[in-house]
Coordinates of C-alpha atoms and ligand atoms in Angstrom, one line a residue:
M1384 CA -78.2 29.3 61.7
S1385 CA -77.3 32.7 63.6
A1386 CA -73.1 32.7 63.8
Y1387 CA -71.7 34.4 66.1
L1388 CA -69.9 36.8 64.1
K1389 CA -71.4 36.8 60.5
I1390 CA -70.3 38.3 56.7
D1391 CA -73.3 38.1 54.8
H1392 CA -73.1 38.7 50.8
V1393 CA -70.5 41.3 51.7
G1394 CA -69.4 43.6 48.6
K1395 CA -67.4 46.4 47.9
T1396 CA -67.3 49.0 45.6
F1397 CA -64.5 52.6 44.9
S1398 CA -65.5 55.1 42.9
R1399 CA -62.6 57.5 42.4
G1400 CA -64.5 60.0 39.7
A1401 CA -66.7 58.5 36.7
S1402 CA -64.1 55.2 37.8
E1403 CA -65.0 52.1 39.2
T1404 CA -63.8 48.9 41.4
E1405 CA -65.3 46.3 42.4
V1406 CA -63.0 45.4 45.0
L1407 CA -65.0 42.5 47.3
A1408 CA -67.5 40.2 45.6
D1409 CA -69.7 38.7 47.7
I1410 CA -67.8 37.5 50.7
T1411 CA -69.9 35.3 53.6
L1412 CA -68.4 34.2 56.0
A1413 CA -69.1 32.8 59.7
V1414 CA -67.6 32.7 62.6
D1415 CA -68.1 30.7 65.6
K1416 CA -67.0 32.2 69.8
G1417 CA -63.6 31.7 70.2
E1418 CA -62.8 30.9 67.2
Y1419 CA -59.1 32.0 65.2
V1420 CA -59.7 32.7 61.1
S1421 CA -57.5 33.7 59.2
I1422 CA -58.1 35.6 56.2
I1423 CA -54.5 34.7 53.1
G1424 CA -54.7 36.8 50.3
H1425 CA -52.1 38.5 47.9
S1426 CA -51.6 41.9 48.4
G1427 CA -54.2 44.1 47.4
C1428 CA -57.0 41.7 47.2
G1429 CA -59.4 43.5 49.7
K1430 CA -58.1 42.1 53.0
S1431 CA -57.9 45.0 54.7
T1432 CA -60.6 46.5 53.2
L1433 CA -62.9 43.6 54.4
L1434 CA -61.4 43.6 57.6
N1435 CA -62.2 47.7 57.7
I1436 CA -66.1 46.7 57.3
V1437 CA -66.1 44.5 59.3
A1438 CA -64.7 47.0 62.1
G1439 CA -67.4 49.2 60.6
L1440 CA -64.3 51.4 59.9
T1441 CA -65.7 51.2 55.6
P1442 CA -68.8 50.5 54.5
A1443 CA -70.0 47.7 52.8
T1444 CA -72.2 48.3 49.2
T1445 CA -74.5 45.8 49.7
G1446 CA -75.1 42.4 52.2
G1447 CA -73.5 43.9 55.9
V1448 CA -71.9 42.3 59.2
L1449 CA -73.6 40.9 62.2
L1450 CA -71.9 40.6 65.4
E1451 CA -74.4 38.4 67.3
D1452 CA -77.4 38.8 65.3
R1453 CA -77.2 42.4 65.4
E1454 CA -76.1 44.6 62.5
V1455 CA -72.8 46.3 62.4
N1456 CA -72.4 49.6 60.6
S1457 CA -69.9 51.6 62.5
P1458 CA -66.5 51.4 64.9
G1459 CA -67.5 50.4 68.6
P1460 CA -66.0 48.9 70.9
D1461 CA -67.0 45.6 70.8
R1462 CA -64.7 45.0 67.3
A1463 CA -61.4 46.1 68.9
V1464 CA -58.3 46.5 66.0
V1465 CA -54.8 46.5 66.1
F1466 CA -53.2 47.6 62.4
Q1467 CA -49.6 46.5 61.3
N1468 CA -48.4 49.8 61.5
H1469 CA -48.9 50.9 66.4
S1470 CA -51.5 53.0 66.2
L1471 CA -50.0 53.9 69.4
L1472 CA -50.1 58.0 70.8
P1473 CA -47.2 59.1 70.6
W1474 CA -47.6 61.7 73.5
L1475 CA -48.7 59.2 75.9
T1476 CA -47.0 56.4 78.0
V1477 CA -47.3 53.0 77.3
Y1478 CA -49.6 52.9 80.5
D1479 CA -52.1 56.2 79.8
N1480 CA -52.4 54.5 75.9
V1481 CA -53.9 51.4 77.5
R1482 CA -55.8 53.7 80.3
L1483 CA -57.7 56.0 77.5
A1484 CA -59.1 53.2 75.5
V1485 CA -60.4 51.3 79.4
D1486 CA -61.5 54.9 80.6
K1487 CA -63.7 55.1 77.3
V1488 CA -65.4 51.9 78.2
F1489 CA -65.7 50.9 81.3
S1490 CA -65.9 54.9 82.4
G1491 CA -69.2 54.0 83.7
S1492 CA -68.7 50.4 85.0
K1493 CA -65.6 50.9 86.8
S1494 CA -63.7 52.8 89.9
R1495 CA -61.0 54.7 89.1
A1496 CA -58.8 51.9 90.7
E1497 CA -60.7 49.1 88.6
R1498 CA -59.8 51.0 85.7
H1499 CA -56.0 51.2 86.8
D1500 CA -55.9 47.4 87.6
W1501 CA -57.6 46.6 84.2
T1502 CA -54.5 48.4 82.7
M1503 CA -51.9 46.7 84.6
H1504 CA -54.1 43.5 84.1
N1505 CA -53.9 43.9 80.3
L1506 CA -50.3 45.4 80.2
D1507 CA -49.1 42.5 82.0
L1508 CA -51.1 39.8 80.0
V1509 CA -48.7 40.6 77.1
Q1510 CA -45.8 40.6 79.7
M1511 CA -45.4 44.7 79.0
G1512 CA -45.9 46.3 82.4
H1513 CA -42.1 46.7 83.4
A1514 CA -42.8 49.9 80.4
R1515 CA -45.6 51.5 81.7
D1516 CA -44.0 54.7 81.8
K1517 CA -42.0 54.4 78.4
R1518 CA -43.0 56.6 75.6
P1519 CA -43.5 54.7 72.4
A1520 CA -40.5 55.7 70.8
E1521 CA -38.3 54.3 73.9
V1522 CA -40.2 50.6 72.6
S1523 CA -39.2 48.3 70.0
G1524 CA -41.4 47.6 67.7
G1525 CA -42.2 44.5 68.9
M1526 CA -43.4 46.4 72.3
K1527 CA -45.2 48.5 70.6
Q1528 CA -47.1 45.8 68.8
R1529 CA -47.7 44.8 72.5
V1530 CA -49.2 47.4 74.1
G1531 CA -51.8 47.9 70.8
I1532 CA -52.9 44.0 71.6
A1533 CA -52.9 45.1 75.3
R1534 CA -55.4 47.7 74.3
A1535 CA -57.3 45.6 71.7
L1536 CA -58.1 43.3 74.7
A1537 CA -58.6 45.6 77.5
M1538 CA -61.4 47.1 75.9
E1539 CA -62.4 43.1 75.7
P1540 CA -63.7 43.2 72.4
K1541 CA -66.5 40.5 71.4
V1542 CA -64.2 40.4 68.1
L1543 CA -60.2 41.0 68.5
L1544 CA -59.5 42.4 64.4
L1545 CA -56.0 42.0 63.7
D1546 CA -54.2 43.1 60.3
E1547 CA -50.7 42.0 59.4
P1548 CA -50.6 42.5 63.5
F1549 CA -47.1 40.7 62.8
G1550 CA -46.0 41.9 59.1
A1551 CA -43.2 45.0 59.9
L1552 CA -41.8 42.8 62.8
D1553 CA -38.4 40.6 62.4
A1554 CA -38.6 37.1 62.2
L1555 CA -37.5 36.5 66.2
T1556 CA -39.5 39.0 67.2
R1557 CA -42.7 37.5 65.2
A1558 CA -42.7 34.7 66.4
H1559 CA -42.3 35.7 69.8
L1560 CA -45.4 37.4 69.6
Q1561 CA -47.6 34.7 67.3
D1562 CA -46.9 32.5 71.0
S1563 CA -47.8 35.1 72.7
V1564 CA -50.9 35.7 70.8
M1565 CA -51.7 31.9 70.7
V1566 CA -50.7 31.9 74.5
L1567 CA -53.3 34.7 75.1
H1568 CA -55.8 32.9 73.0
Q1569 CA -55.9 29.9 74.8
K1570 CA -56.2 31.4 78.3
L1571 CA -58.7 34.1 76.9
Q1572 CA -61.1 32.4 74.1
N1573 CA -61.0 35.4 72.3
T1574 CA -63.2 35.7 68.5
V1575 CA -59.6 36.5 66.5
M1576 CA -59.9 37.4 62.5
M1577 CA -56.8 38.2 61.5
I1578 CA -55.3 39.3 57.7
T1579 CA -52.1 37.8 56.9
H1580 CA -50.3 37.0 53.5
D1581 CA -47.9 34.6 55.6
V1582 CA -49.2 30.7 55.5
D1583 CA -46.6 29.5 58.6
E1584 CA -48.4 32.0 60.6
A1585 CA -51.6 31.3 59.5
V1586 CA -51.4 27.6 59.7
L1587 CA -49.8 27.7 63.8
L1588 CA -52.6 30.2 64.4
S1589 CA -56.3 29.7 62.9
D1590 CA -58.6 27.1 63.5
R1591 CA -59.7 28.0 60.1
I1592 CA -57.8 30.0 56.9
V1593 CA -59.9 31.9 54.3
M1594 CA -57.9 31.8 51.5
M1595 CA -59.0 35.1 49.4
T1596 CA -59.1 35.0 45.3
N1597 CA -57.4 37.6 43.6
G1598 CA -59.0 40.7 42.8
P1599 CA -61.0 42.6 41.1
A1600 CA -64.0 41.5 43.0
A1601 CA -61.4 39.0 45.1
K1602 CA -64.3 36.0 46.9
I1603 CA -63.8 33.5 49.0
G1604 CA -61.9 30.7 46.8
E1605 CA -61.3 27.8 49.6
V1606 CA -61.8 27.5 53.3
L1607 CA -60.2 25.1 55.3
D1608 CA -59.9 23.8 58.6
V1609 CA -56.9 23.5 61.0
A1610 CA -57.5 20.1 62.7
L1611 CA -54.1 20.8 65.2
A1612 CA -54.5 20.2 68.7
R1613 CA -53.9 23.3 71.3
P1614 CA -51.7 24.2 72.3
R1615 CA -49.8 24.3 70.0
K1616 CA -45.9 24.2 69.5
R1617 CA -44.3 25.5 66.7
L1618 CA -41.0 23.5 66.9
E1619 CA -43.0 20.1 67.4
L1620 CA -45.2 20.8 64.4
A1621 CA -42.7 21.8 61.8
A1622 CA -43.0 17.8 61.5
N1623 CA -46.1 17.4 62.3
P1624 CA -47.9 15.4 59.0
T1625 CA -51.6 17.5 59.7
Y1626 CA -49.6 20.4 59.7
L1627 CA -47.9 19.7 56.3
K1628 CA -50.5 19.1 55.0
C1629 CA -52.5 22.0 55.6
R1630 CA -49.6 24.1 54.7
Q1631 CA -49.1 22.7 51.1
R1632 CA -52.7 23.4 51.0
V1633 CA -52.2 26.9 51.2
L1634 CA -49.0 27.3 49.4
E1635 CA -51.1 25.7 46.6
F1636 CA -53.8 27.7 46.6
L1637 CA -52.2 31.2 46.8
Y1638 CA -49.2 30.1 44.6
E1639 CA -50.8 27.7 41.7
R1640 CA -54.3 28.6 41.5
H1641 CA -54.0 31.8 43.0
R1642 CA -50.6 33.4 41.6
F1643 CA -50.1 37.0 41.9
V1644 CA -50.3 39.1 38.9
E1645 CA -48.2 41.9 40.1
A1646 CA -50.0 45.5 38.9
A1647 CA -49.0 47.4 35.9
Ligands
ADP767 N1 -60.7 53.9 49.8 C1 -60.2 53.4 48.8 N2 -60.5 54.1 47.7 C2 -59.8 53.6 46.7 N3 -59.5 52.0 46.4 C3 -59.4 51.4 47.2 C4 -59.5 52.3 48.7 N4 -59.0 51.5 49.9 C5 -58.2 50.3 49.0 N5 -58.5 50.4 48.0 C6 -58.8 49.3 46.5 O1 -59.0 48.2 47.1 C7 -57.8 46.9 46.8 C8 -57.9 46.3 48.2 O2 -57.3 47.5 49.5 P1 -56.7 46.1 50.5 O3 -58.0 46.3 51.2 O4 -56.0 47.3 51.4 O5 -56.1 45.4 50.5 P2 -55.0 44.2 51.2 O6 -54.9 44.7 52.7 O7 -55.5 42.4 50.8 O8 -53.4 44.5 50.3 C9 -56.9 48.1 46.4 O9 -56.8 47.7 45.3 C10 -56.8 48.8 47.1 O10 -56.1 50.6 46.0
MG768 MG1 -53.8 45.3 54.1

């Protein structure tokens, strides 16, 4: 059966001199169009490696990634990435950071005026239109992540790849940004693959949670459907039995069956 995004028997081995480490072993996952899938697992299990393979930034050792039945093995605007540490260009304004991506993707298909409007539209989507002329150093960490999300969305990617996008933020900013991402997903229906190690974040945002076993040679241990209606409200969910059951399941997986072993 063909899926929108298919990770097909992906394995990854890093070699350093004579030593080889198998980080990922035989990862297969199909993601539907419009689906929000989270990948959760302990630090170092290979989550970022998997995301980078889908992004085309790291080559798979075995297997491959298909997007709409086409193999992807190099980076492209159809797969936009938002990293934990906002990767904005510090010498450009908020506007120009987004505009740069818009110009790259749409210079052939949108006029200058349209590219301007599209840049502003995406900044407004993440409530950053007011800060268009500021430089990254002049805005908060949460705002930088918003701009990173605007830049990614502005590319109209087929898949949005988020690598712990809220990981470096304080709890309140994090909650606020999670809510924004939920609203955006509801509105735009984009396909999202998000890496996280936060159980509540995974349950709140996802349609499905993919739980990875500890490395080396990490695999998909379990996949959980999060059968919670959208739009979701964080406060109401706190007492929702389905929410609590999902949360419990992920916690059990991570902290009993695949307890984190601190590397020596
Ligand atoms: N370029 C690389 N070369 C060698 N080893 C790497 C490289 N990138 C990641 N690794 C190793 O792969 C494992 C998984 O890393 P990573 O995917 O970053 O984990 P996670 O994102 O789950 O914390 C780690 O043991 C890490 O040291
Ligand atoms: Mg990582």
